[in-house]
Coordinates of C-alpha atoms and ligand atoms in Angstrom, one line a residue:
Chain A
M251 CA 11.4 9.3 27.4
I252 CA 11.3 7.6 23.8
N253 CA 14.7 8.2 22.0
N254 CA 14.1 5.6 19.6
I255 CA 11.9 2.5 18.7
L256 CA 13.0 -0.4 16.4
W257 CA 11.0 -3.1 15.1
V258 CA 12.2 -5.9 12.9
Q259 CA 10.6 -9.0 11.7
D260 CA 13.7 -11.1 11.7
S261 CA 12.4 -14.6 11.5
I262 CA 9.3 -16.4 10.1
N263 CA 9.4 -18.9 12.8
A264 CA 9.2 -16.5 15.8
D265 CA 7.7 -13.4 17.1
T266 CA 8.7 -9.9 15.8
K267 CA 11.1 -7.7 17.8
L268 CA 10.5 -4.4 19.2
F269 CA 13.4 -2.8 21.0
L270 CA 12.7 0.6 23.3
N271 CA 15.9 2.6 23.3
G272 CA 17.7 -0.5 22.8
T273 CA 15.9 -2.7 25.3
L274 CA 13.6 -5.7 24.2
I275 CA 10.2 -5.1 24.8
S276 CA 8.1 -8.6 24.8
H277 CA 4.7 -9.2 23.3
S278 CA 3.4 -9.6 26.5
D279 CA 4.6 -6.5 28.2
E280 CA 1.4 -3.9 27.9
R281 CA 3.7 -1.3 26.3
F282 CA 4.1 -3.3 23.0
Q283 CA 1.1 -2.7 21.3
R284 CA 1.1 1.2 21.8
L285 CA 4.8 1.4 20.8
Y286 CA 4.2 -0.6 17.6
S287 CA 1.3 1.6 16.9
V288 CA 3.8 4.9 17.2
L289 CA 5.6 3.4 14.3
C290 CA 2.6 2.6 12.1
A291 CA 0.8 6.0 12.8
T292 CA 2.4 7.8 9.8
D293 CA -0.8 8.7 8.0
S294 CA -0.8 12.5 8.9
D295 CA 3.3 12.8 8.7
R296 CA 4.9 14.4 6.1
K297 CA 6.5 12.1 3.6
I298 CA 9.6 12.6 2.1
Q299 CA 9.6 11.5 -1.6
N300 CA 13.1 11.9 -2.5
G301 CA 13.4 8.6 -4.4
S302 CA 14.7 6.6 -1.5
K303 CA 13.8 2.8 -1.2
C304 CA 13.0 3.2 2.3
E305 CA 9.7 5.1 3.3
I306 CA 10.8 8.3 5.4
F307 CA 8.3 10.1 7.4
I308 CA 9.0 13.6 9.6
Q309 CA 7.0 15.0 12.2
G310 CA 8.1 18.4 13.5
K311 CA 9.9 21.3 11.8
G312 CA 12.9 23.3 12.4
G313 CA 15.7 22.0 15.1
Q314 CA 14.4 18.8 16.7
K315 CA 12.5 16.5 14.4
S316 CA 11.4 12.8 14.8
Y317 CA 11.8 10.3 11.7
I318 CA 10.1 7.3 11.0
I319 CA 11.7 5.2 8.5
K320 CA 10.4 1.7 7.0
G321 CA 12.5 -0.4 4.9
R322 CA 14.4 -3.5 4.7
Y323 CA 17.7 -4.6 5.8
S324 CA 20.4 -6.4 3.4
N325 CA 19.9 -9.5 5.9
L326 CA 17.9 -12.4 4.9
D327 CA 15.3 -14.5 7.1
E328 CA 14.8 -18.1 6.5
N329 CA 12.9 -18.0 3.2
G330 CA 15.8 -15.6 1.7
R331 CA 13.5 -12.5 2.3
R332 CA 14.9 -9.4 3.2
I333 CA 14.1 -8.4 6.6
P334 CA 11.7 -5.8 7.1
F335 CA 12.2 -3.0 10.1
M336 CA 10.6 0.2 11.3
A337 CA 12.3 2.8 13.0
Y338 CA 11.2 6.0 14.9
I339 CA 14.4 8.1 15.9
N340 CA 13.4 11.1 18.1
N341 CA 15.2 14.4 18.6
M342 CA 17.1 14.5 15.1
M343 CA 18.6 17.9 13.3
S344 CA 18.6 16.1 10.1
L345 CA 17.9 13.1 8.0
Q346 CA 21.3 12.4 7.7
Q347 CA 21.7 12.4 11.2
A348 CA 18.5 9.9 11.5
K349 CA 20.3 7.9 8.9
D350 CA 23.7 7.6 11.0
E351 CA 21.3 6.9 14.0
L352 CA 19.3 4.1 12.8
M353 CA 22.4 2.5 11.3
S354 CA 24.2 2.5 14.4
I355 CA 21.1 1.2 16.5
S356 CA 20.7 -1.7 13.6
S357 CA 24.1 -2.8 13.8
K358 CA 24.2 -3.2 17.6
H359 CA 21.5 -6.1 16.5
N360 CA 23.9 -7.2 13.8
F361 CA 21.6 -5.8 11.1
E362 CA 22.5 -3.7 8.1
I363 CA 21.0 -0.8 6.2
V364 CA 21.7 -0.8 2.5
S365 CA 23.1 2.9 2.3
D366 CA 21.6 3.8 -1.2
D367 CA 18.0 2.9 0.2
I368 CA 18.2 6.0 2.3
S369 CA 18.9 9.1 0.3
V370 CA 19.3 12.2 2.5
S371 CA 18.2 14.7 0.4
E372 CA 15.3 16.4 2.0
K373 CA 14.0 17.7 -1.5
K374 CA 11.4 16.2 -3.3
K375 CA 11.8 14.0 -6.5
M376 CA 9.0 14.5 -8.9
N377 CA 8.0 11.4 -10.6
L378 CA 7.7 11.1 -14.5
L379 CA 3.8 11.6 -14.6
I380 CA 3.6 14.5 -12.5
T381 CA 6.3 16.4 -14.3
L382 CA 4.6 15.7 -17.4
L383 CA 1.4 17.0 -16.1
M384 CA 2.8 20.0 -14.5
T385 CA 4.7 20.7 -17.9
I386 CA 1.4 20.3 -19.6
I387 CA -0.6 22.7 -17.3
I388 CA 2.1 25.5 -16.7
G389 CA 2.9 25.3 -20.7
G390 CA -0.8 25.9 -21.2
A391 CA -0.9 28.6 -18.7
I392 CA 2.1 30.5 -20.2
G393 CA 0.8 29.9 -23.9
Y394 CA -2.6 31.4 -22.7
L395 CA -0.9 34.3 -21.1
V396 CA 1.5 35.3 -24.1
Y397 CA -1.7 34.5 -26.6
T398 CA -3.8 37.2 -24.5
C399 CA -0.9 39.7 -24.3
V400 CA -0.6 39.3 -28.0
A401 CA -4.0 39.8 -28.7
S402 CA -4.7 42.7 -26.7
A403 CA -1.7 44.5 -27.8
T404 CA -3.0 43.6 -31.5
N405 CA -6.6 44.8 -30.3
K406 CA -4.6 48.3 -29.1
T407 CA -3.1 49.2 -32.1
R408 CA -6.3 48.3 -34.3
E409 CA -8.4 51.0 -32.0
A410 CA -5.6 53.4 -32.4
T411 CA -5.8 53.2 -36.2
I412 CA -9.6 53.6 -36.2
E413 CA -9.4 56.8 -34.0
T414 CA -7.0 58.3 -36.3
I415 CA -9.3 57.7 -39.1
D416 CA -11.9 59.3 -37.1
S417 CA -10.1 62.2 -36.0
I418 CA -9.4 62.7 -39.5
S419 CA -13.0 62.6 -40.8
F420 CA -14.8 64.4 -38.0
D421 CA -12.4 66.9 -36.7
S422 CA -10.8 68.4 -39.5
P423 CA -11.7 71.9 -40.4
N424 CA -10.2 71.3 -43.9
T425 CA -12.8 68.7 -45.1
K426 CA -15.3 71.3 -46.1
Chain B
M1487 CA -7.8 33.1 -36.7
L1488 CA -7.6 31.2 -34.0
P1489 CA -10.5 31.6 -31.5
F1490 CA -10.3 33.3 -28.2
G1491 CA -7.8 31.9 -25.7
Y1492 CA -7.4 28.8 -27.3
P1493 CA -4.9 27.5 -24.6
I1494 CA -7.5 27.6 -22.2
Y1495 CA -9.6 25.1 -24.4
L1496 CA -6.5 22.8 -24.0
L1497 CA -6.2 23.1 -20.3
F1498 CA -9.8 22.5 -20.1
A1499 CA -9.3 19.0 -22.1
V1500 CA -6.2 18.2 -20.1
L1501 CA -8.4 18.3 -16.9
V1502 CA -11.3 17.1 -18.3
T1503 CA -9.3 13.9 -19.5
I1504 CA -7.8 13.4 -16.1
I1505 CA -10.8 13.8 -14.3
G1506 CA -12.5 11.4 -16.7
A1507 CA -9.8 8.7 -16.2
W1508 CA -10.0 9.1 -12.6
H1509 CA -13.7 8.6 -12.3
K1510 CA -13.6 5.9 -14.7
L1511 CA -11.3 4.2 -12.4
S1512 CA -12.7 4.8 -9.1
K1513 CA -16.3 4.1 -10.3
D1514 CA -17.3 0.4 -9.2
A1515 CA -13.9 -0.2 -8.1
K1516 CA -13.9 -3.3 -5.0
E1517 CA -11.8 -3.5 -2.4
L1518 CA -9.1 -6.7 -1.9
I1519 CA -8.2 -7.2 1.7
V1520 CA -5.6 -10.1 2.0
L1521 CA -4.9 -11.3 5.5
G1522 CA -2.8 -14.1 7.2
P1523 CA 0.0 -15.1 9.2
L1524 CA 3.9 -14.6 8.1
A1525 CA 5.4 -15.8 4.8
S1526 CA 1.9 -17.4 3.9
G1527 CA 2.0 -16.1 0.1
K1528 CA 0.1 -12.9 0.5
T1529 CA 2.5 -10.6 -1.1
L1530 CA 3.4 -13.2 -4.1
W1531 CA -0.3 -13.2 -4.6
L1532 CA -0.9 -9.3 -4.5
C1533 CA 2.1 -8.9 -6.8
F1534 CA 0.9 -11.5 -9.4
L1535 CA -2.5 -10.0 -9.3
R1536 CA -1.0 -6.5 -10.0
N1537 CA 1.4 -7.8 -12.5
V1538 CA 4.4 -6.4 -10.8
E1539 CA 7.6 -8.0 -9.8
Y1540 CA 7.9 -9.9 -6.5
K1541 CA 10.9 -8.7 -4.7
N1542 CA 11.8 -11.4 -2.1
A1543 CA 11.3 -9.3 0.8
G1544 CA 9.3 -8.9 4.1
T1545 CA 6.3 -6.5 4.7
F1546 CA 6.4 -4.1 7.5
D1547 CA 3.3 -3.0 8.8
R1548 CA 1.4 -2.6 5.6
E1549 CA 2.4 -0.9 2.3
S1550 CA -0.2 1.0 0.1
F1551 CA -0.8 0.0 -3.5
P1552 CA -2.6 2.0 -6.3
P1553 CA -5.6 1.1 -7.9
F1554 CA -5.5 -1.7 -10.4
T1555 CA -7.7 -3.9 -12.9
F1556 CA -7.2 -7.5 -13.4
K1557 CA -8.5 -9.5 -16.0
K1558 CA -10.4 -13.2 -15.7
K1559 CA -9.8 -15.7 -18.5
N1560 CA -13.8 -15.5 -19.0
G1561 CA -12.9 -11.9 -20.0
D1562 CA -14.2 -10.1 -16.9
S1563 CA -12.4 -7.3 -15.7
I1564 CA -12.5 -6.3 -11.9
K1565 CA -11.5 -3.1 -10.6
I1566 CA -9.5 -3.0 -7.4
K1567 CA -9.5 0.3 -5.3
S1568 CA -6.0 1.6 -4.0
G1569 CA -5.4 -0.6 -0.6
Y1570 CA -2.6 -2.1 1.3
D1571 CA -0.5 -5.5 1.4
Y1572 CA -0.3 -6.1 5.4
G1573 CA 2.2 -7.9 7.0
G1574 CA 1.6 -10.9 8.7
Q1575 CA 2.7 -10.2 12.2
E1576 CA 0.2 -10.7 15.1
E1577 CA 0.5 -7.1 16.1
N1578 CA -1.6 -6.2 12.9
I1579 CA -4.5 -7.8 13.9
K1580 CA -5.6 -5.2 16.7
L1581 CA -4.1 -2.4 14.7
Y1582 CA -5.7 -3.0 10.9
Y1583 CA -8.0 -6.0 10.7
E1584 CA -11.2 -4.3 11.9
Q1585 CA -10.8 -1.3 9.8
A1586 CA -9.8 -3.2 6.5
I1587 CA -12.9 -5.5 7.1
C1588 CA -15.5 -3.1 8.1
T1589 CA -16.1 -0.9 5.4
S1590 CA -19.1 -0.6 3.4
T1591 CA -17.3 -0.9 -0.2
P1592 CA -17.9 -4.4 -1.9
K1593 CA -15.1 -6.2 -1.1
A1594 CA -13.3 -9.8 -1.1
V1595 CA -11.5 -10.7 2.1
M1596 CA -8.9 -13.4 1.5
F1597 CA -7.1 -15.3 4.2
F1598 CA -4.0 -17.1 3.5
F1599 CA -2.3 -19.8 5.6
S1600 CA 0.1 -22.5 5.1
I1601 CA -1.2 -26.0 5.4
Y1602 CA 2.4 -27.1 6.1
D1603 CA 3.1 -25.0 9.3
Y1604 CA -1.0 -25.7 10.6
L1605 CA -0.3 -29.5 10.5
N1606 CA 3.4 -29.3 12.1
N1607 CA 3.5 -26.3 14.4
D1608 CA 0.9 -25.9 17.4
S1609 CA 1.2 -22.2 17.8
Y1610 CA 0.9 -21.6 14.2
K1611 CA -2.4 -23.5 14.3
R1612 CA -3.9 -21.6 17.4
D1613 CA -2.7 -18.6 15.6
V1614 CA -4.8 -19.3 12.5
I1615 CA -7.7 -20.3 14.4
A1616 CA -7.7 -17.2 16.8
R1617 CA -7.3 -14.9 13.5
L1618 CA -10.4 -16.7 11.8
G1619 CA -12.2 -16.4 14.8
F1620 CA -11.6 -12.5 14.9
I1621 CA -12.4 -12.2 11.4
E1622 CA -15.5 -14.3 11.6
N1623 CA -16.8 -12.0 14.4
K1624 CA -16.0 -8.7 12.7
F1625 CA -16.8 -10.0 9.0
R1626 CA -20.2 -12.0 9.9
S1627 CA -22.9 -9.3 9.0
Q1628 CA -21.1 -8.8 5.6
L1629 CA -21.0 -12.5 4.5
D1630 CA -24.2 -12.3 2.7
N1631 CA -22.9 -9.5 0.2
D1632 CA -19.1 -9.8 0.5
N1633 CA -16.9 -12.8 -0.4
F1634 CA -14.7 -14.6 1.7
Y1635 CA -11.7 -16.7 0.5
L1636 CA -10.0 -19.1 2.6
V1637 CA -6.5 -19.5 0.6
I1638 CA -4.4 -22.7 2.1
S1639 CA -0.7 -22.5 0.5
Y1640 CA 2.2 -24.7 0.7
A1641 CA 0.4 -27.4 -1.0
D1642 CA 3.6 -28.5 -2.5
K1643 CA 5.2 -29.1 1.1
V1644 CA 2.4 -31.7 2.1
S1645 CA 1.7 -34.8 0.2
D1646 CA -2.2 -35.8 0.2
Y1647 CA -3.0 -31.7 0.2
K1648 CA -6.7 -32.2 -0.7
N1649 CA -7.4 -34.7 1.7
K1650 CA -5.6 -33.0 4.6
A1651 CA -6.9 -29.5 3.6
K1652 CA -10.6 -31.1 3.6
E1653 CA -9.8 -32.5 7.4
I1654 CA -8.6 -29.0 8.3
T1655 CA -11.8 -27.2 7.0
N1656 CA -14.0 -29.6 8.9
E1657 CA -12.2 -29.4 12.0
L1658 CA -12.1 -25.5 11.8
K1659 CA -15.9 -25.7 11.1
Q1660 CA -16.8 -28.3 13.7
T1661 CA -14.2 -28.1 16.7
H1662 CA -13.9 -24.7 16.3
K1663 CA -17.0 -23.3 15.6
L1664 CA -16.3 -21.2 12.6
T1665 CA -19.5 -22.3 10.6
D1666 CA -20.7 -19.1 9.9
L1667 CA -17.3 -18.1 8.2
L1668 CA -16.6 -21.5 6.4
S1669 CA -19.7 -22.6 5.2
K1670 CA -19.7 -19.2 3.2
A1671 CA -16.1 -19.2 2.2
N1672 CA -14.6 -20.1 -1.3
I1673 CA -11.8 -22.6 -0.3
M1674 CA -8.5 -23.0 -2.5
V1675 CA -5.4 -25.1 -1.7
I1676 CA -2.4 -23.8 -3.8
N1677 CA 1.1 -23.3 -3.8
A1678 CA 1.6 -19.8 -4.0
T1679 CA 5.1 -20.1 -5.7
N1680 CA 3.3 -21.7 -8.8
K1681 CA 2.3 -18.9 -11.3
S1682 CA -0.7 -21.4 -12.7
D1683 CA -1.7 -22.2 -9.2
L1684 CA -2.2 -18.3 -8.9
E1685 CA -4.0 -17.8 -12.5
N1686 CA -6.3 -20.4 -11.3
L1687 CA -7.1 -18.6 -7.9
K1688 CA -7.7 -15.2 -10.1
N1689 CA -10.1 -16.9 -12.2
K1690 CA -12.1 -17.8 -9.5
M1691 CA -12.2 -14.3 -8.1
N1692 CA -15.6 -12.7 -7.7
I1693 CA -16.2 -9.2 -5.9
Ligands
GDP3153 N1 6.9 -23.8 -1.1 C1 6.1 -22.7 -1.0 N2 6.7 -21.5 -0.7 C2 5.7 -20.5 -0.2 C3 4.5 -20.7 -0.8 N3 3.9 -19.3 -0.4 C4 5.0 -18.6 0.1 N4 6.3 -19.3 0.1 C5 7.3 -18.6 0.5 O1 7.3 -17.8 1.6 C6 8.2 -16.6 1.0 C7 7.1 -15.3 1.5 O2 5.7 -15.5 0.7 P1 5.0 -13.8 0.5 O3 4.3 -13.9 -0.5 O4 6.4 -12.8 0.9 O5 4.6 -14.1 2.4 P2 3.7 -13.0 3.0 O6 4.4 -12.4 4.0 O7 2.5 -13.8 3.1 O8 3.6 -11.7 2.1 C8 8.2 -17.0 -0.3 O9 9.3 -16.0 -0.8 C9 8.2 -18.2 -0.5 O10 9.4 -18.9 -0.7 C10 3.8 -21.9 -1.1 O11 2.7 -22.2 -1.1 N5 4.9 -22.9 -1.2
MG3154 MG1 4.0 -9.7 2.4

């Protein structure tokens, strides 16, 4: 049973490390490549766009979900680069729970998450360009609706007027 | 009086503009595939080319970048499709190298490695040779149409880097039989932390 997978690239001079449920899996282990691809296979997952610096993906809906989180610790490697990580966290109720779990797994290996890098809101934060486009399109649609309503109302009044004139000119018995 | 349903025209114009811009960007855009071991300067180069800030940070499996255009000194501009900045870890070879190289879109494949580590670290050297072998195998049939760049970084860490780079490429060709790949390669020796070296590399790009 996979509870969690953690991958880190903590040194330029050594192999990357991959932990399955906390146990180090060596690169020569036949499971290594398969576990690594679990972390990478996010193309068909739902990505949470909530303004987080980390990339966050969700698998599954409702009660028990799994999360894949990719980002960088505050810890630095030999070149002063922030150390990248990827984590798969299974059986979680919420992003908050997944974040807590990730922080606790990471701290066991002395890695530290920057808390602000993972915003726990699962709502989508729209970016500026999309907001702008949506405003134009929705604005255009509302403008169109208002315009057609006003236009058809004006048309109706005009028809009514013609009818009245018609009825006077043809139907009145007093014209002759 | 306004013509019938003028906001529809507005909407239409907006859509046409968006689709037009998208089409113009995606038309004749090329692929740029940047490979190589850890800390060899790949992300530095991609950030420079895309004109975005380089944050001193390692790359996880891969990070996507949006389409972009870069301009050379001679005035040519080259459009690049959206793609990925790949991490240098060896587990990415099996997972991503082949699918990145073997597509039909015209492309440049670039391979970065550190001349300093190649000369001073045997396992690094073996890793570089293995990766180049893998790339030669997968890329051989495309070498007539696509460009291959061998970018040797960390020139600033090795005195006499020009001669050393020559020796290394000869060794790769002769001892390690990478003739097909290297006889077609554009070879550059650079310091990837130096903007003017990156500028030179940019001006050499042909896709
Ligand atoms: N001195 C020197 N340092 C380099 C060179 N190329 C890369 N580096 C260092 O390596 C680090 C990682 O570079 P990066 O582009 O992120 O490597 P990547 O793993 O290939 O993406 C940078 O912070 C630089 O300090 C180089 O040519 N010379
Ligand atoms: Mg990188």
